CSV table of C-alpha atoms in Angstrom, one decimal:
chain,number,residue,atom,x,y,z
A,274,MET,CA,-27.0,-141.9,122.2
A,275,ARG,CA,-24.3,-144.2,121.8
A,276,SER,CA,-24.3,-148.0,123.5
A,277,PRO,CA,-22.0,-148.6,126.1
A,278,CYS,CA,-21.1,-151.9,124.5
A,279,VAL,CA,-19.4,-150.1,121.7
A,280,PRO,CA,-16.4,-148.4,123.4
A,281,ALA,CA,-16.0,-151.7,125.3
A,282,ALA,CA,-15.8,-153.5,121.9
A,283,LEU,CA,-13.2,-151.2,120.4
A,284,ALA,CA,-11.1,-151.5,123.6
A,285,LEU,CA,-11.2,-155.3,123.5
A,286,LEU,CA,-10.2,-155.3,119.7
A,287,ALA,CA,-7.4,-152.7,120.3
A,288,PHE,CA,-5.9,-155.0,123.1
A,289,THR,CA,-6.5,-158.4,121.5
A,290,PRO,CA,-3.4,-158.2,119.4
A,291,SER,CA,-1.1,-157.3,122.6
A,292,LEU,CA,-2.8,-160.1,124.4
A,293,LEU,CA,-2.0,-162.7,121.8
A,294,ARG,CA,1.7,-161.4,121.5
A,295,ALA,CA,1.8,-161.5,125.1
A,296,GLU,CA,0.7,-165.2,124.9
A,297,ASP,CA,3.3,-166.0,121.9
A,298,VAL,CA,6.0,-164.5,123.9
A,299,ALA,CA,5.1,-166.7,127.1
A,300,THR,CA,4.8,-169.7,124.8
A,301,GLU,CA,8.6,-169.1,123.2
A,302,ALA,CA,10.0,-168.4,126.7
A,303,ARG,CA,8.5,-171.8,128.1
A,304,ALA,CA,10.0,-173.6,125.1
A,305,LYS,CA,13.4,-172.1,125.6
A,306,ALA,CA,13.4,-173.0,129.3
A,307,GLU,CA,12.1,-176.4,128.9
A,308,PRO,CA,14.5,-178.9,127.0
A,309,ALA,CA,13.0,-180.7,123.9
A,310,PRO,CA,11.3,-184.1,124.5
A,311,THR,CA,13.7,-186.9,123.4
A,312,THR,CA,12.2,-189.6,121.3
A,313,ARG,CA,15.5,-191.1,119.7
A,314,ASN,CA,18.2,-192.4,121.6
A,315,PHE,CA,21.3,-193.6,119.6
A,316,GLY,CA,23.1,-195.5,122.4
A,317,ASN,CA,23.3,-195.8,126.0
A,318,LEU,CA,25.0,-197.3,128.9
A,319,ARG,CA,23.1,-198.2,132.2
A,320,VAL,CA,23.7,-199.8,135.6
A,321,GLY,CA,21.0,-201.3,137.8
A,322,GLY,CA,19.9,-204.7,139.1
A,323,SER,CA,18.4,-208.1,138.1
A,324,THR,CA,16.5,-210.7,139.9
A,325,ALA,CA,18.7,-213.1,137.8
A,326,ASN,CA,22.0,-212.3,139.5
A,327,GLY,CA,22.0,-213.1,143.1
A,328,ASN,CA,25.8,-212.6,143.2
A,329,GLY,CA,25.5,-208.8,144.6
A,330,ARG,CA,27.1,-207.3,141.6
A,331,PRO,CA,25.3,-204.5,139.6
A,332,GLU,CA,24.0,-205.2,136.1
A,333,LEU,CA,25.7,-203.1,133.3
A,334,CYS,CA,23.7,-202.7,130.2
A,335,LEU,CA,25.0,-201.4,126.8
A,336,GLU,CA,22.5,-200.4,124.2
A,337,LEU,CA,22.9,-199.3,120.7
A,338,SER,CA,20.1,-198.5,118.1
A,339,PRO,CA,21.0,-198.4,114.5
A,340,VAL,CA,17.1,-197.4,113.5
A,341,ALA,CA,14.8,-195.4,115.7
A,342,PHE,CA,12.3,-198.5,116.3
A,343,LEU,CA,15.1,-201.1,116.8
A,344,SER,CA,17.9,-201.5,119.2
A,345,VAL,CA,20.3,-204.3,120.6
A,346,GLU,CA,21.7,-204.6,124.1
A,347,SER,CA,24.0,-206.7,126.1
A,348,CYS,CA,23.6,-206.9,129.9
A,349,GLY,CA,25.6,-208.7,132.5
A,350,THR,CA,27.9,-208.1,135.5
A,351,GLY,CA,30.8,-208.2,133.3
A,352,SER,CA,32.2,-211.5,134.5
A,353,GLY,CA,35.1,-212.6,132.4
A,354,PHE,CA,35.4,-209.0,131.2
A,355,LEU,CA,35.4,-206.6,134.4
A,356,HIS,CA,36.2,-209.1,137.0
A,357,GLY,CA,37.1,-212.6,137.4
A,358,ASP,CA,34.6,-213.8,140.1
A,359,PRO,CA,33.5,-217.3,139.4
A,360,GLU,CA,30.1,-216.4,141.0
A,361,PRO,CA,26.7,-217.5,139.0
A,362,GLU,CA,25.5,-214.9,136.6
A,363,VAL,CA,23.0,-214.7,133.9
A,364,ALA,CA,24.0,-212.4,130.7
A,365,HIS,CA,21.4,-211.2,128.6
A,366,PHE,CA,21.9,-210.5,124.6
A,367,ARG,CA,18.7,-209.0,122.9
A,368,ALA,CA,17.0,-207.0,120.4
A,369,LYS,CA,14.5,-204.7,121.5
A,370,LEU,CA,11.4,-203.6,119.1
A,371,ARG,CA,9.9,-200.3,120.1
A,372,LEU,CA,6.0,-200.3,120.0
A,373,ALA,CA,5.4,-196.8,120.7
A,374,SER,CA,6.8,-193.3,121.9
A,375,PHE,CA,4.6,-190.9,124.1
A,376,GLU,CA,5.5,-187.8,126.1
A,377,VAL,CA,4.4,-187.1,129.4
A,378,GLU,CA,4.8,-183.4,130.2
A,379,ARG,CA,7.3,-182.6,132.7
A,380,TRP,CA,8.5,-186.1,132.9
A,381,GLY,CA,10.0,-187.2,129.5
A,382,THR,CA,9.6,-189.8,126.8
A,383,PHE,CA,7.9,-193.4,127.4
A,384,GLN,CA,8.7,-196.0,125.2
A,385,PRO,CA,6.9,-199.6,125.6
A,386,PHE,CA,9.1,-202.4,123.8
A,387,LEU,CA,9.3,-206.2,123.1
A,388,ALA,CA,12.5,-208.1,123.4
A,389,GLY,CA,13.9,-211.3,122.0
A,390,GLY,CA,17.2,-212.9,122.2
A,391,PHE,CA,19.2,-215.2,124.2
A,392,ALA,CA,20.4,-215.8,127.7
A,393,GLU,CA,23.4,-217.5,129.2
A,394,ALA,CA,23.6,-218.6,132.8
A,395,GLN,CA,27.0,-219.5,134.2
A,396,VAL,CA,27.8,-220.7,137.6
A,397,GLY,CA,31.7,-220.6,137.3
A,398,ARG,CA,34.1,-219.2,135.2
A,399,ASP,CA,33.2,-220.5,131.6
A,400,ASP,CA,34.9,-221.1,128.3
A,401,PRO,CA,34.5,-218.2,125.6
A,402,GLY,CA,31.5,-219.0,123.2
A,403,PHE,CA,27.8,-219.9,123.7
A,404,GLN,CA,26.5,-223.4,124.2
A,405,PHE,CA,23.1,-223.6,122.7
A,406,SER,CA,23.0,-227.5,122.4
A,407,GLY,CA,23.9,-228.6,125.9
A,408,THR,CA,26.7,-227.1,128.6
A,409,ASP,CA,30.4,-226.5,128.2
A,410,LYS,CA,33.0,-229.0,128.9
A,411,ARG,CA,33.1,-228.3,132.6
A,412,ARG,CA,29.3,-227.8,132.8
A,413,VAL,CA,29.3,-224.1,134.3
A,414,ALA,CA,27.6,-222.5,131.3
A,415,THR,CA,24.6,-223.0,128.8
A,416,THR,CA,22.6,-220.8,126.8
A,417,GLY,CA,18.9,-220.6,125.4
A,418,PRO,CA,16.2,-218.2,123.8
A,419,GLU,CA,14.7,-215.5,125.9
A,420,GLY,CA,11.8,-213.1,125.2
A,421,GLY,CA,10.4,-210.4,127.2
A,422,LEU,CA,8.6,-206.8,127.3
A,423,GLY,CA,9.8,-203.5,128.9
A,424,LEU,CA,9.3,-199.9,129.1
A,425,ARG,CA,12.3,-197.3,128.2
A,426,PHE,CA,12.3,-193.7,130.0
A,427,LEU,CA,14.1,-190.8,128.3
A,428,ARG,CA,14.7,-187.5,129.9
A,429,PRO,CA,16.7,-184.8,128.2
A,430,LEU,CA,19.8,-183.6,130.2
A,431,ALA,CA,22.0,-181.3,128.3
A,432,ALA,CA,24.0,-181.0,125.0
A,433,GLY,CA,22.1,-183.9,123.4
A,434,PHE,CA,22.4,-186.5,126.2
A,435,GLU,CA,19.6,-187.8,128.1
A,436,LEU,CA,18.8,-189.7,131.3
A,437,VAL,CA,17.7,-193.3,130.4
A,438,GLY,CA,15.8,-195.8,132.5
A,439,ASP,CA,14.9,-199.3,131.5
A,440,PHE,CA,12.4,-201.6,133.3
A,441,ASN,CA,11.7,-205.2,131.8
A,442,PHE,CA,10.5,-208.5,132.3
A,443,SER,CA,11.9,-211.5,130.7
A,444,LEU,CA,11.7,-215.1,130.6
A,445,ALA,CA,14.7,-217.7,129.5
A,446,TRP,CA,14.3,-221.0,128.4
A,447,LEU,CA,17.5,-222.9,129.3
A,448,PRO,CA,16.9,-226.6,128.7
A,449,HIS,CA,20.3,-227.8,129.9
A,450,ALA,CA,20.2,-226.0,133.1
A,451,PRO,CA,19.5,-228.9,135.1
A,452,GLU,CA,22.7,-230.4,133.8
A,453,LEU,CA,25.0,-227.6,135.3
A,454,ILE,CA,27.5,-228.3,138.4
A,455,GLN,CA,24.9,-226.1,140.3
A,456,PRO,CA,21.6,-227.2,138.7
A,457,GLY,CA,19.2,-224.6,137.6
A,458,ASP,CA,15.6,-224.3,136.5
A,459,THR,CA,14.6,-224.8,132.9
A,460,TRP,CA,12.6,-221.6,133.1
A,461,LEU,CA,14.3,-218.5,134.1
A,462,PRO,CA,12.0,-215.4,134.8
A,463,SER,CA,13.7,-212.4,135.6
A,464,ALA,CA,13.1,-208.6,136.1
A,465,SER,CA,15.3,-205.8,135.8
A,466,LEU,CA,15.8,-201.9,136.5
A,467,SER,CA,18.7,-199.9,135.3
A,468,PHE,CA,19.3,-196.2,134.8
A,469,GLY,CA,22.1,-194.5,132.9
A,470,VAL,CA,23.2,-191.8,130.2
A,471,GLY,CA,22.7,-192.0,126.6
A,472,PHE,CA,22.8,-189.7,123.6
């Protein structure tokens, strides 16, 4: 008499390749449906807001990344370039060092970073250049070192482009800010949030 387990075992062996193939097909279909995660951003343009700017204008940021772990960016309202309003503004010029990169399924890539550079505070229409050792002649602008940390978010869109989000905290030391025609604090903390498109 044949054991009832033998036919069941034979049937299981016969169907195993089909089940494995079906699982492979499902995995391939899922991979085609979901865009590949983005871990490398070469450049992006973002728009957002910063607590350092009380003039009501959006903050614009341009970021370029010559190597995967390091980028340089410039952020500000575009004063003197896009508009001539003499409203108070703080512009940031910094390098960002990526600390890690991790994927969150169905969300995208998250990249914490450290930032270092300098900030320029201006309370009116300033002259070209940066004033690290004081203020400009009209006492409307001064510059000082800045450091910070933040988190970048990348989500694939299409054709090599991605949605880019950036949230960061920074602290600038502006030793000559009290000498401006509208005196400011020596220490300037700020937080900013911006979103845009990159490749």
